[in-house]
PDB file of C-alpha atoms in Angstrom:
ATOM      1  CA  UNK T   1       0.068  -0.057   0.131  1.00 47.00           C
ATOM      2  CA  UNK T   2       1.720   3.305  -1.011  1.00 51.00           C
ATOM      3  CA  UNK T   3       1.827   6.014   1.808  1.00 50.00           C
ATOM      4  CA  UNK T   4      -0.774   8.034   0.042  1.00 48.00           C
ATOM      5  CA  UNK T   5      -3.305   5.259  -0.224  1.00 50.00           C
ATOM      6  CA  UNK T   6      -2.069   4.344   4.057  1.00 50.00           C
ATOM      7  CA  UNK T   7      -2.878   8.144   4.844  1.00 44.00           C
ATOM      8  CA  UNK T   8      -6.565   8.498   2.895  1.00 46.00           C
ATOM      9  CA  UNK T   9      -7.572   5.323   4.816  1.00 48.00           C
ATOM     10  CA  UNK T  10      -6.040   6.881   8.472  1.00 46.00           C
ATOM     11  CA  UNK T  11      -8.277  10.019   7.186  1.00 41.00           C
ATOM     12  CA  UNK T  12     -11.650   7.771   6.444  1.00 42.00           C
ATOM     13  CA  UNK T  13     -11.240   6.050  10.228  1.00 46.00           C
ATOM     14  CA  UNK T  14     -10.156   9.326  11.914  1.00 40.00           C
ATOM     15  CA  UNK T  15     -13.192  11.831  10.027  1.00 38.00           C
ATOM     16  CA  UNK T  16     -15.583   9.721   8.312  1.00 40.00           C
ATOM     17  CA  UNK T  17     -15.161  11.336   5.058  1.00 41.00           C
ATOM     18  CA  UNK T  18     -11.965  13.745   5.372  1.00 40.00           C
ATOM     19  CA  UNK T  19     -13.729  16.096   3.118  1.00 39.00           C
ATOM     20  CA  UNK T  20     -15.379  17.512   5.726  1.00 43.00           C
ATOM     21  CA  UNK T  21     -12.596  17.140   8.207  1.00 44.00           C
ATOM     22  CA  UNK T  22     -11.151  21.010   8.005  1.00 48.00           C
ATOM     23  CA  UNK T  23     -12.952  22.806  10.234  1.00 65.00           C
ATOM     24  CA  UNK T  24     -13.357  20.248  12.903  1.00 84.00           C
ATOM     25  CA  UNK T  25     -15.003  21.921  16.558  1.00 90.00           C
ATOM     26  CA  UNK T  26     -13.793  21.067  20.410  1.00 93.00           C
ATOM     27  CA  UNK T  27     -16.960  19.462  21.283  1.00 92.00           C
ATOM     28  CA  UNK T  28     -17.323  16.832  18.362  1.00 91.00           C
ATOM     29  CA  UNK T  29     -14.600  15.210  20.141  1.00 92.00           C
ATOM     30  CA  UNK T  30     -15.575  15.879  23.811  1.00 94.00           C
ATOM     31  CA  UNK T  31     -17.525  13.686  26.051  1.00 94.00           C
ATOM     32  CA  UNK T  32     -19.403  14.121  29.077  1.00 94.00           C
ATOM     33  CA  UNK T  33     -17.367  14.831  32.370  1.00 95.00           C
ATOM     34  CA  UNK T  34     -18.868  14.210  35.992  1.00 95.00           C
ATOM     35  CA  UNK T  35     -18.838  16.666  37.761  1.00 94.00           C
ATOM     36  CA  UNK T  36     -18.304  17.028  42.017  1.00 95.00           C
ATOM     37  CA  UNK T  37     -18.535  19.446  44.585  1.00 95.00           C
ATOM     38  CA  UNK T  38     -14.994  20.740  46.560  1.00 94.00           C
ATOM     39  CA  UNK T  39     -15.813  18.989  49.513  1.00 93.00           C
ATOM     40  CA  UNK T  40     -16.960  15.842  48.573  1.00 94.00           C
ATOM     41  CA  UNK T  41     -14.842  13.396  50.402  1.00 93.00           C
ATOM     42  CA  UNK T  42     -11.206  11.992  48.836  1.00 92.00           C
ATOM     43  CA  UNK T  43     -13.090   8.638  49.446  1.00 91.00           C
ATOM     44  CA  UNK T  44     -15.522   8.691  47.693  1.00 93.00           C
ATOM     45  CA  UNK T  45     -13.784  10.237  44.703  1.00 94.00           C
ATOM     46  CA  UNK T  46     -11.701   7.053  44.754  1.00 92.00           C
ATOM     47  CA  UNK T  47     -14.761   5.283  44.067  1.00 93.00           C
ATOM     48  CA  UNK T  48     -15.070   7.242  40.593  1.00 94.00           C
ATOM     49  CA  UNK T  49     -11.621   6.934  39.373  1.00 94.00           C
ATOM     50  CA  UNK T  50     -12.531   2.592  39.903  1.00 93.00           C
ATOM     51  CA  UNK T  51     -13.831   2.831  36.099  1.00 93.00           C
ATOM     52  CA  UNK T  52     -11.453   2.872  33.658  1.00 91.00           C
ATOM     53  CA  UNK T  53     -13.371   4.215  31.353  1.00 91.00           C
ATOM     54  CA  UNK T  54     -12.735   7.621  34.248  1.00 94.00           C
ATOM     55  CA  UNK T  55      -9.759   9.590  33.184  1.00 93.00           C
ATOM     56  CA  UNK T  56     -11.112  13.320  34.599  1.00 95.00           C
ATOM     57  CA  UNK T  57     -13.341  14.504  37.367  1.00 96.00           C
ATOM     58  CA  UNK T  58     -14.797  18.503  37.294  1.00 95.00           C
ATOM     59  CA  UNK T  59     -15.070  20.499  40.321  1.00 95.00           C
ATOM     60  CA  UNK T  60     -17.006  22.700  41.197  1.00 92.00           C
ATOM     61  CA  UNK T  61     -16.790  24.901  43.951  1.00 91.00           C
ATOM     62  CA  UNK T  62     -19.432  27.633  45.498  1.00 84.00           C
ATOM     63  CA  UNK T  63     -17.241  30.590  44.825  1.00 74.00           C
ATOM     64  CA  UNK T  64     -17.731  29.729  40.863  1.00 82.00           C
ATOM     65  CA  UNK T  65     -14.588  28.110  40.697  1.00 88.00           C
ATOM     66  CA  UNK T  66     -13.588  24.985  37.806  1.00 91.00           C
ATOM     67  CA  UNK T  67     -11.251  22.556  39.091  1.00 94.00           C
ATOM     68  CA  UNK T  68     -10.007  19.644  37.599  1.00 95.00           C
ATOM     69  CA  UNK T  69      -8.943  16.148  39.112  1.00 95.00           C
ATOM     70  CA  UNK T  70      -7.195  14.116  36.191  1.00 94.00           C
ATOM     71  CA  UNK T  71      -6.093  10.478  36.707  1.00 93.00           C
ATOM     72  CA  UNK T  72      -2.509  11.247  36.665  1.00 91.00           C
ATOM     73  CA  UNK T  73      -3.282  13.631  39.324  1.00 90.00           C
ATOM     74  CA  UNK T  74      -5.168  10.980  41.262  1.00 92.00           C
ATOM     75  CA  UNK T  75      -3.107   8.439  40.336  1.00 90.00           C
ATOM     76  CA  UNK T  76       0.147  10.750  41.830  1.00 87.00           C
ATOM     77  CA  UNK T  77      -1.232  12.204  44.801  1.00 87.00           C
ATOM     78  CA  UNK T  78      -3.148   8.670  46.123  1.00 86.00           C
ATOM     79  CA  UNK T  79       0.221   6.581  45.779  1.00 84.00           C
ATOM     80  CA  UNK T  80       2.118   9.763  47.620  1.00 71.00           C
ATOM     81  CA  UNK T  81       5.829   9.537  48.953  1.00 60.00           C
ATOM     82  CA  UNK T  82       7.047   5.881  50.716  1.00 47.00           C
ATOM     83  CA  UNK T  83       3.097   5.015  49.199  1.00 54.00           C
ATOM     84  CA  UNK T  84       1.302   6.938  52.602  1.00 58.00           C
ATOM     85  CA  UNK T  85      -1.332   8.843  49.619  1.00 71.00           C
ATOM     86  CA  UNK T  86      -3.879   6.612  50.484  1.00 74.00           C
ATOM     87  CA  UNK T  87      -3.742   6.882  53.995  1.00 74.00           C
ATOM     88  CA  UNK T  88      -3.478  10.334  54.665  1.00 79.00           C
ATOM     89  CA  UNK T  89      -6.075  11.304  52.264  1.00 81.00           C
ATOM     90  CA  UNK T  90      -9.003   9.352  52.571  1.00 79.00           C
ATOM     91  CA  UNK T  91     -10.868  11.449  55.104  1.00 81.00           C
ATOM     92  CA  UNK T  92      -9.407  15.037  52.920  1.00 90.00           C
ATOM     93  CA  UNK T  93     -11.662  16.729  50.677  1.00 92.00           C
ATOM     94  CA  UNK T  94     -11.472  16.417  47.053  1.00 93.00           C
ATOM     95  CA  UNK T  95     -10.279  20.506  46.666  1.00 93.00           C
ATOM     96  CA  UNK T  96      -7.182  19.470  47.768  1.00 91.00           C
ATOM     97  CA  UNK T  97      -6.385  16.962  44.883  1.00 92.00           C
ATOM     98  CA  UNK T  98      -8.114  20.073  42.581  1.00 94.00           C
ATOM     99  CA  UNK T  99      -6.377  22.006  39.375  1.00 93.00           C
ATOM    100  CA  UNK T 100      -8.138  25.490  40.027  1.00 93.00           C
ATOM    101  CA  UNK T 101      -6.272  26.739  37.059  1.00 92.00           C
ATOM    102  CA  UNK T 102      -7.178  24.053  33.973  1.00 94.00           C
ATOM    103  CA  UNK T 103      -7.572  24.454  30.200  1.00 95.00           C
ATOM    104  CA  UNK T 104     -11.149  25.750  29.517  1.00 94.00           C
ATOM    105  CA  UNK T 105     -12.799  26.384  26.154  1.00 95.00           C
ATOM    106  CA  UNK T 106     -16.241  27.081  24.732  1.00 94.00           C
ATOM    107  CA  UNK T 107     -17.664  24.568  22.969  1.00 94.00           C
ATOM    108  CA  UNK T 108     -17.869  26.339  19.370  1.00 93.00           C
ATOM    109  CA  UNK T 109     -13.747  26.889  19.938  1.00 93.00           C
ATOM    110  CA  UNK T 110     -11.405  25.353  17.340  1.00 91.00           C
ATOM    111  CA  UNK T 111     -10.101  22.071  17.721  1.00 90.00           C
ATOM    112  CA  UNK T 112      -6.734  24.003  15.946  1.00 88.00           C
ATOM    113  CA  UNK T 113      -7.172  26.422  18.709  1.00 90.00           C
ATOM    114  CA  UNK T 114      -7.507  24.444  21.612  1.00 93.00           C
ATOM    115  CA  UNK T 115      -4.836  22.145  20.712  1.00 91.00           C
ATOM    116  CA  UNK T 116      -2.140  24.505  19.995  1.00 90.00           C
ATOM    117  CA  UNK T 117      -3.184  26.618  23.286  1.00 92.00           C
ATOM    118  CA  UNK T 118      -2.745  22.813  25.115  1.00 92.00           C
ATOM    119  CA  UNK T 119       0.501  22.529  23.867  1.00 91.00           C
ATOM    120  CA  UNK T 120       1.669  25.820  25.179  1.00 91.00           C
ATOM    121  CA  UNK T 121       0.743  24.199  28.613  1.00 90.00           C
ATOM    122  CA  UNK T 122       3.726  24.018  31.069  1.00 83.00           C
ATOM    123  CA  UNK T 123       5.099  20.338  30.487  1.00 76.00           C
ATOM    124  CA  UNK T 124       4.037  18.853  33.343  1.00 80.00           C
ATOM    125  CA  UNK T 125       0.370  19.553  32.511  1.00 86.00           C
ATOM    126  CA  UNK T 126       0.240  19.767  28.643  1.00 89.00           C
ATOM    127  CA  UNK T 127      -0.908  16.597  28.589  1.00 90.00           C
ATOM    128  CA  UNK T 128      -3.963  16.979  30.744  1.00 93.00           C
ATOM    129  CA  UNK T 129      -7.694  17.664  29.594  1.00 95.00           C
ATOM    130  CA  UNK T 130      -9.574  20.386  28.927  1.00 95.00           C
ATOM    131  CA  UNK T 131     -12.379  21.377  30.276  1.00 95.00           C
ATOM    132  CA  UNK T 132     -15.483  22.370  27.866  1.00 95.00           C
ATOM    133  CA  UNK T 133     -18.112  24.331  29.186  1.00 88.00           C
ATOM    134  CA  UNK T 134     -21.838  24.082  28.375  1.00 86.00           C
ATOM    135  CA  UNK T 135     -25.108  23.352  28.993  1.00 86.00           C
ATOM    136  CA  UNK T 136     -23.441  19.641  29.436  1.00 90.00           C
ATOM    137  CA  UNK T 137     -19.597  19.620  30.967  1.00 93.00           C
ATOM    138  CA  UNK T 138     -17.646  17.750  28.669  1.00 95.00           C
ATOM    139  CA  UNK T 139     -14.150  17.017  28.984  1.00 96.00           C
ATOM    140  CA  UNK T 140     -11.485  16.246  25.747  1.00 95.00           C
ATOM    141  CA  UNK T 141      -8.055  14.561  25.868  1.00 93.00           C
ATOM    142  CA  UNK T 142      -4.867  16.298  24.605  1.00 91.00           C
ATOM    143  CA  UNK T 143      -4.199  12.944  22.347  1.00 90.00           C
ATOM    144  CA  UNK T 144      -7.274  13.278  21.004  1.00 91.00           C
ATOM    145  CA  UNK T 145      -7.264  17.137  20.229  1.00 91.00           C
ATOM    146  CA  UNK T 146      -3.283  16.568  18.239  1.00 88.00           C
ATOM    147  CA  UNK T 147      -4.603  13.148  16.545  1.00 87.00           C
ATOM    148  CA  UNK T 148      -7.784  15.513  14.892  1.00 86.00           C
ATOM    149  CA  UNK T 149      -5.199  18.184  14.527  1.00 84.00           C
ATOM    150  CA  UNK T 150      -2.705  16.091  12.505  1.00 82.00           C
ATOM    151  CA  UNK T 151      -5.558  15.195  10.386  1.00 79.00           C
ATOM    152  CA  UNK T 152      -6.752  18.075   9.755  1.00 77.00           C
ATOM    153  CA  UNK T 153      -3.048  19.105   8.626  1.00 78.00           C
ATOM    154  CA  UNK T 154      -2.862  15.963   6.232  1.00 74.00           C
ATOM    155  CA  UNK T 155      -6.236  16.832   4.544  1.00 71.00           C
ATOM    156  CA  UNK T 156      -5.335  20.441   3.741  1.00 75.00           C
ATOM    157  CA  UNK T 157      -1.617  18.913   2.465  1.00 76.00           C
ATOM    158  CA  UNK T 158      -3.603  16.626   0.275  1.00 81.00           C
ATOM    159  CA  UNK T 159      -6.636  19.594  -1.431  1.00 85.00           C
ATOM    160  CA  UNK T 160      -7.260  22.735  -3.212  1.00 88.00           C
ATOM    161  CA  UNK T 161      -7.351  25.767  -0.130  1.00 85.00           C
ATOM    162  CA  UNK T 162      -9.752  27.574  -1.587  1.00 87.00           C
ATOM    163  CA  UNK T 163     -12.021  25.282  -2.866  1.00 90.00           C
ATOM    164  CA  UNK T 164     -11.423  22.186  -0.242  1.00 87.00           C
ATOM    165  CA  UNK T 165     -11.567  19.847  -2.968  1.00 92.00           C
ATOM    166  CA  UNK T 166      -8.551  17.537  -3.777  1.00 92.00           C
ATOM    167  CA  UNK T 167      -5.816  19.244  -5.574  1.00 91.00           C
ATOM    168  CA  UNK T 168      -3.979  17.392  -8.678  1.00 91.00           C
ATOM    169  CA  UNK T 169      -2.089  15.177  -7.109  1.00 89.00           C
ATOM    170  CA  UNK T 170      -4.334  13.387  -4.956  1.00 91.00           C
ATOM    171  CA  UNK T 171      -6.612  13.688  -7.941  1.00 94.00           C
ATOM    172  CA  UNK T 172      -4.677  11.729 -10.312  1.00 94.00           C
ATOM    173  CA  UNK T 173      -4.076   9.407  -6.959  1.00 92.00           C
ATOM    174  CA  UNK T 174      -7.821   8.173  -7.131  1.00 93.00           C
ATOM    175  CA  UNK T 175      -7.848   8.406 -10.210  1.00 95.00           C
ATOM    176  CA  UNK T 176      -5.542   5.746 -10.748  1.00 94.00           C
ATOM    177  CA  UNK T 177      -6.477   3.862  -7.870  1.00 93.00           C
ATOM    178  CA  UNK T 178     -10.517   3.353  -9.913  1.00 94.00           C
ATOM    179  CA  UNK T 179      -7.906   2.296 -13.383  1.00 94.00           C
ATOM    180  CA  UNK T 180      -6.440  -0.843 -10.804  1.00 94.00           C
ATOM    181  CA  UNK T 181      -9.938  -1.485  -9.727  1.00 93.00           C
ATOM    182  CA  UNK T 182     -11.650  -2.329 -13.280  1.00 92.00           C
ATOM    183  CA  UNK T 183      -8.577  -4.223 -14.803  1.00 93.00           C
ATOM    184  CA  UNK T 184      -9.731  -7.262 -15.877  1.00 90.00           C
ATOM    185  CA  UNK T 185     -13.323  -6.742 -15.244  1.00 91.00           C
ATOM    186  CA  UNK T 186     -16.529  -4.982 -17.661  1.00 90.00           C
ATOM    187  CA  UNK T 187     -16.244  -2.065 -15.165  1.00 92.00           C
ATOM    188  CA  UNK T 188     -15.082   1.359 -17.560  1.00 93.00           C
ATOM    189  CA  UNK T 189     -13.815   4.318 -15.951  1.00 95.00           C
ATOM    190  CA  UNK T 190     -15.485   8.144 -16.951  1.00 96.00           C
ATOM    191  CA  UNK T 191     -12.943  11.324 -16.916  1.00 97.00           C
ATOM    192  CA  UNK T 192     -14.320  14.480 -17.493  1.00 97.00           C
ATOM    193  CA  UNK T 193     -12.508  17.293 -17.235  1.00 97.00           C
ATOM    194  CA  UNK T 194     -14.667  20.878 -17.173  1.00 95.00           C
ATOM    195  CA  UNK T 195     -12.655  24.798 -18.200  1.00 93.00           C
ATOM    196  CA  UNK T 196     -14.443  27.887 -16.926  1.00 91.00           C
ATOM    197  CA  UNK T 197     -14.516  29.909 -20.562  1.00 87.00           C
ATOM    198  CA  UNK T 198     -12.891  33.674 -20.741  1.00 79.00           C
ATOM    199  CA  UNK T 199     -11.887  33.282 -16.539  1.00 80.00           C
ATOM    200  CA  UNK T 200      -8.949  35.520 -17.140  1.00 77.00           C
ATOM    201  CA  UNK T 201     -11.816  38.732 -18.571  1.00 77.00           C
ATOM    202  CA  UNK T 202     -13.675  37.161 -14.960  1.00 78.00           C
ATOM    203  CA  UNK T 203     -10.575  38.294 -12.743  1.00 74.00           C
ATOM    204  CA  UNK T 204      -9.709  40.954 -14.350  1.00 73.00           C
ATOM    205  CA  UNK T 205     -13.513  42.730 -13.706  1.00 76.00           C
ATOM    206  CA  UNK T 206     -13.653  41.281 -10.211  1.00 79.00           C
ATOM    207  CA  UNK T 207     -10.251  41.410  -8.724  1.00 84.00           C
ATOM    208  CA  UNK T 208      -8.961  38.262  -7.243  1.00 80.00           C
ATOM    209  CA  UNK T 209     -10.898  37.713  -5.341  1.00 84.00           C
ATOM    210  CA  UNK T 210     -13.694  38.674  -6.516  1.00 83.00           C
ATOM    211  CA  UNK T 211     -12.500  35.397  -9.027  1.00 85.00           C
ATOM    212  CA  UNK T 212     -11.444  33.084  -6.146  1.00 87.00           C
ATOM    213  CA  UNK T 213     -14.855  33.431  -4.823  1.00 87.00           C
ATOM    214  CA  UNK T 214     -16.041  32.557  -7.912  1.00 89.00           C
ATOM    215  CA  UNK T 215     -13.749  29.817  -8.164  1.00 90.00           C
ATOM    216  CA  UNK T 216     -15.185  28.360  -4.873  1.00 90.00           C
ATOM    217  CA  UNK T 217     -18.569  28.301  -5.430  1.00 91.00           C
ATOM    218  CA  UNK T 218     -17.914  25.974  -8.471  1.00 93.00           C
ATOM    219  CA  UNK T 219     -16.314  23.486  -6.440  1.00 92.00           C
ATOM    220  CA  UNK T 220     -19.294  23.761  -4.372  1.00 92.00           C
ATOM    221  CA  UNK T 221     -21.332  23.608  -7.031  1.00 93.00           C
ATOM    222  CA  UNK T 222     -19.518  20.199  -8.329  1.00 94.00           C
ATOM    223  CA  UNK T 223     -19.387  18.542  -4.850  1.00 92.00           C
ATOM    224  CA  UNK T 224     -22.962  19.392  -3.533  1.00 91.00           C
ATOM    225  CA  UNK T 225     -24.895  18.240  -7.110  1.00 94.00           C
ATOM    226  CA  UNK T 226     -23.039  15.585  -8.015  1.00 95.00           C
ATOM    227  CA  UNK T 227     -23.289  11.849  -6.501  1.00 94.00           C
ATOM    228  CA  UNK T 228     -20.739  11.192  -3.280  1.00 91.00           C
ATOM    229  CA  UNK T 229     -18.894   8.292  -4.843  1.00 92.00           C
ATOM    230  CA  UNK T 230     -17.257  10.852  -7.735  1.00 96.00           C
ATOM    231  CA  UNK T 231     -14.126  12.198  -7.171  1.00 96.00           C
ATOM    232  CA  UNK T 232     -14.368  15.461  -8.248  1.00 96.00           C
ATOM    233  CA  UNK T 233     -10.837  17.601  -7.951  1.00 95.00           C
ATOM    234  CA  UNK T 234      -9.615  21.035  -9.109  1.00 95.00           C
ATOM    235  CA  UNK T 235      -6.644  20.357 -11.414  1.00 92.00           C
ATOM    236  CA  UNK T 236      -4.583  23.605 -11.866  1.00 88.00           C
ATOM    237  CA  UNK T 237      -6.363  27.384 -11.878  1.00 88.00           C
ATOM    238  CA  UNK T 238     -10.002  27.388 -13.433  1.00 91.00           C
ATOM    239  CA  UNK T 239      -9.661  23.656 -14.653  1.00 94.00           C
ATOM    240  CA  UNK T 240     -11.824  21.046 -12.516  1.00 96.00           C
ATOM    241  CA  UNK T 241     -11.851  17.434 -13.184  1.00 96.00           C
ATOM    242  CA  UNK T 242     -14.829  14.274 -12.469  1.00 97.00           C
ATOM    243  CA  UNK T 243     -13.342  10.885 -12.946  1.00 97.00           C
ATOM    244  CA  UNK T 244     -16.431   7.800 -11.871  1.00 96.00           C
ATOM    245  CA  UNK T 245     -16.938   4.515 -12.474  1.00 94.00           C
ATOM    246  CA  UNK T 246     -19.710   3.004 -14.336  1.00 91.00           C
ATOM    247  CA  UNK T 247     -20.936  -0.262 -15.541  1.00 87.00           C
ATOM    248  CA  UNK T 248     -19.719  -2.070 -18.325  1.00 81.00           C
ATOM    249  CA  UNK T 249     -20.506  -1.058 -21.798  1.00 81.00           C
ATOM    250  CA  UNK T 250     -21.915  -2.608 -24.206  1.00 80.00           C
ATOM    251  CA  UNK T 251     -19.187  -1.485 -26.884  1.00 86.00           C
ATOM    252  CA  UNK T 252     -17.271   1.843 -27.403  1.00 86.00           C
ATOM    253  CA  UNK T 253     -20.080   3.792 -28.735  1.00 89.00           C
ATOM    254  CA  UNK T 254     -22.553   2.965 -25.303  1.00 91.00           C
ATOM    255  CA  UNK T 255     -18.895   3.994 -23.692  1.00 88.00           C
ATOM    256  CA  UNK T 256     -18.918   7.300 -24.932  1.00 89.00           C
ATOM    257  CA  UNK T 257     -23.221   7.796 -24.277  1.00 92.00           C
ATOM    258  CA  UNK T 258     -22.199   6.994 -21.225  1.00 91.00           C
ATOM    259  CA  UNK T 259     -19.629   9.373 -21.576  1.00 91.00           C
ATOM    260  CA  UNK T 260     -22.099  11.578 -22.653  1.00 94.00           C
ATOM    261  CA  UNK T 261     -23.978  11.500 -19.107  1.00 95.00           C
ATOM    262  CA  UNK T 262     -21.186  12.030 -17.133  1.00 95.00           C
ATOM    263  CA  UNK T 263     -20.509  15.572 -19.075  1.00 95.00           C
ATOM    264  CA  UNK T 264     -24.106  16.168 -19.664  1.00 96.00           C
ATOM    265  CA  UNK T 265     -23.711  15.961 -15.613  1.00 96.00           C
ATOM    266  CA  UNK T 266     -21.432  18.578 -14.980  1.00 96.00           C
ATOM    267  CA  UNK T 267     -22.564  20.415 -17.327  1.00 94.00           C
ATOM    268  CA  UNK T 268     -25.753  20.592 -15.530  1.00 95.00           C
ATOM    269  CA  UNK T 269     -24.012  21.060 -11.833  1.00 94.00           C
ATOM    270  CA  UNK T 270     -22.577  24.112 -12.921  1.00 93.00           C
ATOM    271  CA  UNK T 271     -25.498  25.832 -14.857  1.00 91.00           C
ATOM    272  CA  UNK T 272     -27.186  28.064 -12.681  1.00 88.00           C
ATOM    273  CA  UNK T 273     -25.227  30.405 -10.224  1.00 85.00           C
ATOM    274  CA  UNK T 274     -25.347  29.039  -6.362  1.00 82.00           C
ATOM    275  CA  UNK T 275     -27.749  31.356  -4.247  1.00 80.00           C
ATOM    276  CA  UNK T 276     -26.143  34.800  -3.309  1.00 77.00           C
ATOM    277  CA  UNK T 277     -23.903  34.770  -6.575  1.00 77.00           C
ATOM    278  CA  UNK T 278     -24.928  37.141  -9.456  1.00 77.00           C
ATOM    279  CA  UNK T 279     -25.194  35.501 -12.493  1.00 79.00           C
ATOM    280  CA  UNK T 280     -23.486  38.035 -14.656  1.00 80.00           C
ATOM    281  CA  UNK T 281     -20.137  36.869 -12.977  1.00 81.00           C
ATOM    282  CA  UNK T 282     -21.161  32.910 -12.979  1.00 86.00           C
ATOM    283  CA  UNK T 283     -19.014  31.663 -15.567  1.00 85.00           C
ATOM    284  CA  UNK T 284     -19.614  29.267 -19.146  1.00 87.00           C
ATOM    285  CA  UNK T 285     -18.435  25.825 -18.376  1.00 91.00           C
ATOM    286  CA  UNK T 286     -17.205  24.021 -21.023  1.00 93.00           C
ATOM    287  CA  UNK T 287     -16.690  19.846 -20.400  1.00 95.00           C
ATOM    288  CA  UNK T 288     -15.525  17.076 -22.494  1.00 95.00           C
ATOM    289  CA  UNK T 289     -15.595  14.036 -21.109  1.00 95.00           C
ATOM    290  CA  UNK T 290     -13.530  10.376 -21.956  1.00 94.00           C
ATOM    291  CA  UNK T 291     -13.998   6.974 -21.422  1.00 94.00           C
ATOM    292  CA  UNK T 292     -11.619   3.624 -20.808  1.00 93.00           C
ATOM    293  CA  UNK T 293     -11.853   0.626 -22.434  1.00 89.00           C
ATOM    294  CA  UNK T 294     -13.581  -2.349 -20.990  1.00 84.00           C
ATOM    295  CA  UNK T 295     -11.779  -4.425 -18.438  1.00 82.00           C
ATOM    296  CA  UNK T 296      -8.354  -1.573 -18.782  1.00 85.00           C
ATOM    297  CA  UNK T 297      -8.015   2.028 -18.247  1.00 89.00           C
ATOM    298  CA  UNK T 298      -4.548   4.384 -17.805  1.00 92.00           C
ATOM    299  CA  UNK T 299      -4.936   7.712 -16.125  1.00 94.00           C
ATOM    300  CA  UNK T 300      -2.997   9.799 -18.263  1.00 93.00           C
ATOM    301  CA  UNK T 301      -4.790   8.635 -21.180  1.00 93.00           C
ATOM    302  CA  UNK T 302      -7.630   9.321 -19.932  1.00 94.00           C
ATOM    303  CA  UNK T 303      -7.423  12.733 -18.398  1.00 94.00           C
ATOM    304  CA  UNK T 304      -5.249  13.606 -21.542  1.00 94.00           C
ATOM    305  CA  UNK T 305      -8.226  12.438 -24.071  1.00 94.00           C
ATOM    306  CA  UNK T 306     -10.451  14.200 -22.202  1.00 94.00           C
ATOM    307  CA  UNK T 307      -8.421  17.503 -22.421  1.00 94.00           C
ATOM    308  CA  UNK T 308      -7.710  16.894 -26.026  1.00 94.00           C
ATOM    309  CA  UNK T 309     -11.923  16.890 -26.814  1.00 93.00           C
ATOM    310  CA  UNK T 310     -12.001  19.731 -24.210  1.00 92.00           C
ATOM    311  CA  UNK T 311      -9.721  21.854 -26.372  1.00 92.00           C
ATOM    312  CA  UNK T 312     -11.405  20.582 -29.658  1.00 91.00           C
ATOM    313  CA  UNK T 313     -15.010  21.792 -28.332  1.00 84.00           C
ATOM    314  CA  UNK T 314     -14.023  25.147 -27.296  1.00 82.00           C
ATOM    315  CA  UNK T 315     -11.777  25.925 -30.928  1.00 82.00           C
ATOM    316  CA  UNK T 316     -14.995  24.423 -32.905  1.00 78.00           C
ATOM    317  CA  UNK T 317     -17.378  26.846 -30.538  1.00 74.00           C
ATOM    318  CA  UNK T 318     -15.185  30.182 -31.109  1.00 73.00           C
ATOM    319  CA  UNK T 319     -15.523  29.197 -34.971  1.00 75.00           C
ATOM    320  CA  UNK T 320     -18.661  29.339 -34.450  1.00 73.00           C
ATOM    321  CA  UNK T 321     -19.292  31.987 -32.633  1.00 63.00           C
TER     322      UNK T 321
END
């Protein structure tokens, strides 16, 4: 398994759909936490920590202080110097074991922000859980924060930051997997390439920020309108691509018909501007597609053929105008 394949598998397992991993908030990782009063005897607190699922306990005080007792902090205190911690502490109150300066965040705080703040803590507290305050008190572990942050960084390295779609390298990887999967089967792979006609003029009129908004809208429209199992990517500039595996075709004529249906689906997805975007700035889209042969598919040949057909159709359209 290639490193890129392994990474995409990890992302899928970590966040379900790695296309949506870039905007995770801390409440999506947090879990409910037990809340105790500061005067709870340590002997009763020990009963809570007997469960292997309890990694921390939140502490509430009358003066509205918020505290945290982590399993690591509890175990260290109970073992104590020379092993006498339990005997000394059993009759004392839980507030004596409490850290009253934990990291406390709001539920909608971005994971990226919270992970950085957690890692900035002193060494002995860097890996303590983080309290998430809301209607229900929750906590999130430092390990989950770092894992989520690393997943987000991986997502961004594989995707175009403007549209959120896979970039060229990722598309070639996904297309290569599709092509390998159809070898020796009746299935075929269809690639459609779309180009925004006159986009340089769009940039000139709207400016860079306006042009970027149009590109982002195109990416959103494609991802929202096309089936989830289709791969949609931004190849470069104003060029987008779609790849889909289709059932076997009886002959090459039917294969061209199937490719045409994919091309029409892309056209339909971009036929109208999304709500809030002026129709006058919505680009005219040129699309062309290519279908692989039965039981064999080559990524470079498929994309090259689709791009060649796209150039030919644009030349013909220019000549007839």
